[in-house]
Amino acid sequence: MAATVVSNKRVILKRYVTGLVSEDDMEVMTVEAPPLAVPAGSKTVVVKNLYISCDPYMRNRMTYHEEPSYVPDFILGEVLVNFGVMKVISSGHQDFKAGDLVWGITGWEEYTVINNPETLFKINHPELPLSYYTGILGMPGLTAFGGFFEVAKPKKGEYVFISSAFGAVGQIVGQLAKITGCYVVGSAGSDEKVNLLKTKFGFDDAFNYKKELDLEAALKRCFPDGIDIYFENVGGAMLDAVLPNMRVAGRIAACGMISQYNLEQPEGVYNTICIVTKRLRMQGFLVFDFYDKYYQIEEQIAGYLKEGKVTYTEDVVEGLDAAPAALVKLFTSSSIGKQLVAVARE
């Protein structure tokens, strides 16, 4: 008897991107799914994708680089990949069995063969929303926790500024900073987001950067005594405005620079002498730096969620057909919270 053919909807990179990413740079297509049973002797895992994450760093992978970047470029005509939440369909790996819920790198498609399942994390709190494992309990949560506590090293009473504060990472950092006893201000791209930062996430203050004619003055207004910690998500003009407002021995945790990702020529930063005169420490980091601490951090954040000490906002679209537009929303300030795609709800 012939095997049943299973279809597999997927999102591929249609062309390399220059300038602002658009839906036309991607294509949704349907192909035949890979075999859903792992061959004998294989250590691969076949998963059904439940949720996939939209993240700003994906933009960098959509451009062809002569010099390799920190993550490989996407391949033309091939499926996009990113973090997602999955259910194991079949497994040849001793650490996973059919039915397990996991998160990690997967394809923007319905079914994916994971050739390196050692990179997957088991989901230990399925009683919480599974979609949270694309966000506060997944990569953004690990990024926020590791970047704030391991890189910025906050102390109670310090002054913390977070750019793109309503994003997937920023909203978590702000709440962790409040738990630590810091004074917290965030910037965002709409009045609605500014209001939610203060009323939902407990920020002490926030401002709409699009309405500020002078970012340096806006920061001086919010931080008359200066900034101890800047959690950097934006770069460019915002970074340039922050530097003169930093306090002596301040720390800048460089997580991302979303304002630069769609520019063919990056913007300059001019106030770098402040790094010298204020004895600042600016350090970049990647989520992979904290992988060894994940399960410890998962428990901490899950506890905060259950105790009501932190909350999370998601912007969920339904189905892979909506995925290209969802990714584009990240760069137009139109997403409200963590942007993700529900592929299959279980």
mmCIF file of C-alpha atoms in Angstrom, residues 67-296:
data_model
loop_
_atom_site.group_PDB
_atom_site.id
_atom_site.type_symbol
_atom_site.label_atom_id
_atom_site.label_comp_id
_atom_site.label_asym_id
_atom_site.label_seq_id
_atom_site.Cartn_x
_atom_site.Cartn_y
_atom_site.Cartn_z
ATOM 1 C CA GLU A 67 32.246 37.991 5.019
ATOM 2 C CA PRO A 68 30.402 35.444 7.207
ATOM 3 C CA SER A 69 28.260 36.897 9.971
ATOM 4 C CA TYR A 70 27.837 35.409 13.464
ATOM 5 C CA VAL A 71 24.987 33.297 12.108
ATOM 6 C CA PRO A 72 24.857 31.919 8.543
ATOM 7 C CA ASP A 73 22.885 33.691 5.818
ATOM 8 C CA PHE A 74 19.596 32.114 4.811
ATOM 9 C CA ILE A 75 19.801 30.224 1.513
ATOM 10 C CA LEU A 76 17.722 31.355 -1.452
ATOM 11 C CA GLY A 77 14.804 29.005 -2.071
ATOM 12 C CA GLU A 78 15.265 27.288 1.284
ATOM 13 C CA VAL A 79 12.976 27.430 4.309
ATOM 14 C CA LEU A 80 13.580 30.180 6.862
ATOM 15 C CA VAL A 81 14.652 28.958 10.294
ATOM 16 C CA ASN A 82 14.307 30.446 13.752
ATOM 17 C CA PHE A 83 13.254 29.583 17.281
ATOM 18 C CA GLY A 84 9.973 27.786 17.725
ATOM 19 C CA VAL A 85 7.856 25.532 19.930
ATOM 20 C CA MET A 86 7.453 21.972 18.694
ATOM 21 C CA LYS A 87 5.909 18.603 19.438
ATOM 22 C CA VAL A 88 8.097 15.569 18.760
ATOM 23 C CA ILE A 89 6.504 13.231 16.194
ATOM 24 C CA SER A 90 9.260 10.613 16.137
ATOM 25 C CA SER A 91 12.769 10.409 17.550
ATOM 26 C CA GLY A 92 15.970 8.454 17.168
ATOM 27 C CA HIS A 93 17.639 10.427 19.966
ATOM 28 C CA GLN A 94 17.731 8.964 23.461
ATOM 29 C CA ASP A 95 16.787 12.248 25.135
ATOM 30 C CA PHE A 96 13.520 12.717 23.237
ATOM 31 C CA LYS A 97 10.404 10.639 22.618
ATOM 32 C CA ALA A 98 7.210 11.086 20.616
ATOM 33 C CA GLY A 99 4.891 13.535 22.330
ATOM 34 C CA ASP A 100 7.623 15.586 24.015
ATOM 35 C CA LEU A 101 7.180 19.354 23.897
ATOM 36 C CA VAL A 102 10.411 21.196 23.070
ATOM 37 C CA TRP A 103 11.694 24.571 21.911
ATOM 38 C CA GLY A 104 14.718 25.532 19.836
ATOM 39 C CA ILE A 105 15.722 26.233 16.245
ATOM 40 C CA THR A 106 13.296 24.864 13.657
ATOM 41 C CA GLY A 107 11.932 25.631 10.198
ATOM 42 C CA TRP A 108 9.211 28.093 9.270
ATOM 43 C CA GLU A 109 7.061 25.171 8.161
ATOM 44 C CA GLU A 110 4.620 22.600 9.486
ATOM 45 C CA TYR A 111 7.056 19.691 9.889
ATOM 46 C CA THR A 112 10.836 19.796 10.347
ATOM 47 C CA VAL A 113 13.593 17.209 10.639
ATOM 48 C CA ILE A 114 15.956 18.304 13.424
ATOM 49 C CA ASN A 115 19.407 16.943 12.614
ATOM 50 C CA ASN A 116 21.031 18.282 15.786
ATOM 51 C CA PRO A 117 18.433 17.608 18.510
ATOM 52 C CA GLU A 118 21.009 18.264 21.228
ATOM 53 C CA THR A 119 20.245 21.960 20.604
ATOM 54 C CA LEU A 120 16.606 21.503 21.682
ATOM 55 C CA PHE A 121 15.307 22.297 25.166
ATOM 56 C CA LYS A 122 12.539 20.306 26.824
ATOM 57 C CA ILE A 123 9.560 22.314 28.018
ATOM 58 C CA ASN A 124 9.173 21.813 31.770
ATOM 59 C CA HIS A 125 6.137 24.018 32.388
ATOM 60 C CA PRO A 126 3.419 23.041 29.885
ATOM 61 C CA GLU A 127 0.870 24.386 32.367
ATOM 62 C CA LEU A 128 1.955 27.868 31.242
ATOM 63 C CA PRO A 129 1.060 29.065 27.701
ATOM 64 C CA LEU A 130 3.216 27.106 25.231
ATOM 65 C CA SER A 131 3.631 30.257 23.154
ATOM 66 C CA TYR A 132 5.643 31.730 26.051
ATOM 67 C CA TYR A 133 8.485 29.433 24.967
ATOM 68 C CA THR A 134 8.971 31.657 21.919
ATOM 69 C CA GLY A 135 9.221 34.575 24.337
ATOM 70 C CA ILE A 136 9.558 35.014 28.064
ATOM 71 C CA LEU A 137 10.363 31.323 28.686
ATOM 72 C CA GLY A 138 12.436 30.938 25.511
ATOM 73 C CA MET A 139 15.130 32.869 23.673
ATOM 74 C CA PRO A 140 13.965 36.405 24.637
ATOM 75 C CA GLY A 141 13.661 35.443 28.309
ATOM 76 C CA LEU A 142 17.095 33.864 28.339
ATOM 77 C CA THR A 143 18.517 36.897 26.507
ATOM 78 C CA ALA A 144 16.905 39.333 28.943
ATOM 79 C CA PHE A 145 17.912 37.455 32.080
ATOM 80 C CA GLY A 146 21.467 36.723 30.957
ATOM 81 C CA GLY A 147 22.060 40.161 29.472
ATOM 82 C CA PHE A 148 20.738 42.013 32.506
ATOM 83 C CA PHE A 149 22.188 39.966 35.339
ATOM 84 C CA GLU A 150 25.352 38.518 33.771
ATOM 85 C CA VAL A 151 26.395 41.492 31.610
ATOM 86 C CA ALA A 152 24.840 44.624 33.152
ATOM 87 C CA LYS A 153 25.180 43.351 36.753
ATOM 88 C CA PRO A 154 22.533 45.610 38.337
ATOM 89 C CA LYS A 155 22.469 46.850 41.903
ATOM 90 C CA LYS A 156 19.431 47.949 43.889
ATOM 91 C CA GLY A 157 18.693 51.635 43.433
ATOM 92 C CA GLU A 158 20.446 52.017 40.072
ATOM 93 C CA TYR A 159 18.974 53.936 37.132
ATOM 94 C CA VAL A 160 18.152 51.735 34.118
ATOM 95 C CA PHE A 161 17.185 52.780 30.588
ATOM 96 C CA ILE A 162 15.848 50.278 28.046
ATOM 97 C CA SER A 163 15.345 51.152 24.385
ATOM 98 C CA SER A 164 12.719 49.284 22.351
ATOM 99 C CA ALA A 165 11.309 48.551 25.778
ATOM 100 C CA PHE A 166 8.033 47.097 24.539
ATOM 101 C CA GLY A 167 9.814 44.478 22.441
ATOM 102 C CA ALA A 168 10.123 40.781 23.216
ATOM 103 C CA VAL A 169 13.260 41.298 25.330
ATOM 104 C CA GLY A 170 12.786 44.854 26.596
ATOM 105 C CA GLN A 171 9.517 44.220 28.417
ATOM 106 C CA ILE A 172 11.186 41.394 30.371
ATOM 107 C CA VAL A 173 14.313 43.391 31.239
ATOM 108 C CA GLY A 174 12.204 46.228 32.637
ATOM 109 C CA GLN A 175 10.308 43.918 34.953
ATOM 110 C CA LEU A 176 13.486 42.175 36.122
ATOM 111 C CA ALA A 177 14.975 45.591 36.834
ATOM 112 C CA LYS A 178 11.945 46.549 38.951
ATOM 113 C CA ILE A 179 12.184 43.260 40.879
ATOM 114 C CA THR A 180 15.844 44.137 41.538
ATOM 115 C CA GLY A 181 14.845 47.521 42.950
ATOM 116 C CA CYS A 182 16.002 49.766 40.113
ATOM 117 C CA TYR A 183 14.481 52.936 38.690
ATOM 118 C CA VAL A 184 13.393 52.018 35.149
ATOM 119 C CA VAL A 185 12.605 54.096 32.061
ATOM 120 C CA GLY A 186 11.846 52.751 28.585
ATOM 121 C CA SER A 187 11.428 54.135 25.092
ATOM 122 C CA ALA A 188 8.885 52.843 22.586
ATOM 123 C CA GLY A 189 7.389 53.822 19.239
ATOM 124 C CA SER A 190 3.784 54.697 20.121
ATOM 125 C CA ASP A 191 1.764 56.336 22.887
ATOM 126 C CA GLU A 192 -0.108 53.064 23.411
ATOM 127 C CA LYS A 193 3.151 51.227 24.109
ATOM 128 C CA VAL A 194 4.377 54.004 26.394
ATOM 129 C CA ASN A 195 1.174 53.780 28.423
ATOM 130 C CA LEU A 196 1.425 49.985 28.706
ATOM 131 C CA LEU A 197 5.045 50.159 29.830
ATOM 132 C CA LYS A 198 3.932 52.243 32.795
ATOM 133 C CA THR A 199 0.567 50.634 33.586
ATOM 134 C CA LYS A 200 1.137 46.964 32.701
ATOM 135 C CA PHE A 201 4.874 46.425 33.193
ATOM 136 C CA GLY A 202 5.501 48.827 36.056
ATOM 137 C CA PHE A 203 8.098 51.088 34.432
ATOM 138 C CA ASP A 204 8.669 54.285 36.406
ATOM 139 C CA ASP A 205 8.570 56.353 33.230
ATOM 140 C CA ALA A 206 8.587 55.962 29.450
ATOM 141 C CA PHE A 207 8.595 58.115 26.335
ATOM 142 C CA ASN A 208 7.649 57.896 22.662
ATOM 143 C CA TYR A 209 10.937 58.424 20.827
ATOM 144 C CA LYS A 210 9.070 59.405 17.647
ATOM 145 C CA LYS A 211 7.705 62.500 19.407
ATOM 146 C CA GLU A 212 11.039 63.646 20.840
ATOM 147 C CA LEU A 213 12.877 66.230 18.753
ATOM 148 C CA ASP A 214 15.968 65.901 20.958
ATOM 149 C CA LEU A 215 16.639 62.407 22.335
ATOM 150 C CA GLU A 216 19.524 63.588 24.482
ATOM 151 C CA ALA A 217 17.267 66.162 26.148
ATOM 152 C CA ALA A 218 14.513 63.562 26.619
ATOM 153 C CA LEU A 219 16.918 61.300 28.458
ATOM 154 C CA LYS A 220 18.174 64.199 30.579
ATOM 155 C CA ARG A 221 14.547 64.910 31.525
ATOM 156 C CA CYS A 222 13.950 61.286 32.531
ATOM 157 C CA PHE A 223 17.340 60.833 34.212
ATOM 158 C CA PRO A 224 18.457 64.158 35.722
ATOM 159 C CA ASP A 225 21.118 62.267 37.702
ATOM 160 C CA GLY A 226 22.218 60.073 34.770
ATOM 161 C CA ILE A 227 21.933 56.430 33.703
ATOM 162 C CA ASP A 228 23.749 53.532 35.383
ATOM 163 C CA ILE A 229 22.656 50.799 32.973
ATOM 164 C CA TYR A 230 21.593 51.096 29.344
ATOM 165 C CA PHE A 231 20.076 47.940 27.873
ATOM 166 C CA GLU A 232 20.738 48.588 24.192
ATOM 167 C CA ASN A 233 18.279 47.310 21.592
ATOM 168 C CA VAL A 234 18.296 50.152 19.044
ATOM 169 C CA GLY A 235 21.727 51.674 18.277
ATOM 170 C CA GLY A 236 22.298 54.707 16.054
ATOM 171 C CA ALA A 237 20.888 58.017 17.258
ATOM 172 C CA MET A 238 19.559 56.504 20.487
ATOM 173 C CA LEU A 239 22.972 55.163 21.483
ATOM 174 C CA ASP A 240 24.522 58.512 20.616
ATOM 175 C CA ALA A 241 22.016 60.280 22.891
ATOM 176 C CA VAL A 242 22.551 57.842 25.743
ATOM 177 C CA LEU A 243 26.338 58.180 25.979
ATOM 178 C CA PRO A 244 26.418 61.774 27.361
ATOM 179 C CA ASN A 245 23.691 60.794 29.853
ATOM 180 C CA MET A 246 25.562 57.833 31.327
ATOM 181 C CA ARG A 247 26.909 58.063 34.862
ATOM 182 C CA VAL A 248 30.550 57.383 35.684
ATOM 183 C CA ALA A 249 31.259 53.618 35.620
ATOM 184 C CA GLY A 250 27.970 52.938 33.853
ATOM 185 C CA ARG A 251 27.365 49.738 31.888
ATOM 186 C CA ILE A 252 25.866 49.288 28.438
ATOM 187 C CA ALA A 253 24.589 45.789 27.651
ATOM 188 C CA ALA A 254 24.438 45.663 23.851
ATOM 189 C CA CYS A 255 21.676 43.209 22.936
ATOM 190 C CA GLY A 256 20.706 44.466 19.471
ATOM 191 C CA MET A 257 20.555 47.509 17.191
ATOM 192 C CA ILE A 258 17.275 47.262 15.327
ATOM 193 C CA SER A 259 17.520 50.792 13.886
ATOM 194 C CA GLN A 260 20.484 49.651 11.781
ATOM 195 C CA TYR A 261 19.282 46.347 10.347
ATOM 196 C CA ASN A 262 17.559 47.748 7.253
ATOM 197 C CA LEU A 263 20.180 50.397 6.444
ATOM 198 C CA GLU A 264 22.589 49.833 3.571
ATOM 199 C CA GLN A 265 25.001 52.268 5.248
ATOM 200 C CA PRO A 266 25.015 52.102 9.091
ATOM 201 C CA GLU A 267 24.704 55.363 11.026
ATOM 202 C CA GLY A 268 27.674 56.768 12.879
ATOM 203 C CA VAL A 269 27.906 57.281 16.639
ATOM 204 C CA TYR A 270 29.730 60.472 17.619
ATOM 205 C CA ASN A 271 29.745 60.725 21.408
ATOM 206 C CA THR A 272 32.141 57.829 21.926
ATOM 207 C CA ILE A 273 34.576 59.985 23.938
ATOM 208 C CA CYS A 274 32.074 59.554 26.789
ATOM 209 C CA ILE A 275 33.152 55.902 27.006
ATOM 210 C CA VAL A 276 36.585 57.202 28.018
ATOM 211 C CA THR A 277 35.664 60.161 30.203
ATOM 212 C CA LYS A 278 32.868 58.359 32.061
ATOM 213 C CA ARG A 279 34.836 55.077 32.297
ATOM 214 C CA LEU A 280 31.962 53.141 30.739
ATOM 215 C CA ARG A 281 31.850 49.441 29.978
ATOM 216 C CA MET A 282 29.971 48.444 26.814
ATOM 217 C CA GLN A 283 29.640 44.725 26.189
ATOM 218 C CA GLY A 284 27.830 42.785 23.504
ATOM 219 C CA PHE A 285 26.415 39.319 24.051
ATOM 220 C CA LEU A 286 24.459 36.549 22.322
ATOM 221 C CA VAL A 287 21.798 34.284 23.753
ATOM 222 C CA PHE A 288 24.058 31.268 23.169
ATOM 223 C CA ASP A 289 26.332 32.640 25.918
ATOM 224 C CA PHE A 290 23.711 31.608 28.474
ATOM 225 C CA TYR A 291 22.529 28.242 27.132
ATOM 226 C CA ASP A 292 24.215 26.388 30.004
ATOM 227 C CA LYS A 293 22.073 28.335 32.488
ATOM 228 C CA TYR A 294 18.763 27.881 30.679
ATOM 229 C CA TYR A 295 16.976 25.406 32.940
ATOM 230 C CA GLN A 296 17.899 27.409 36.042
#
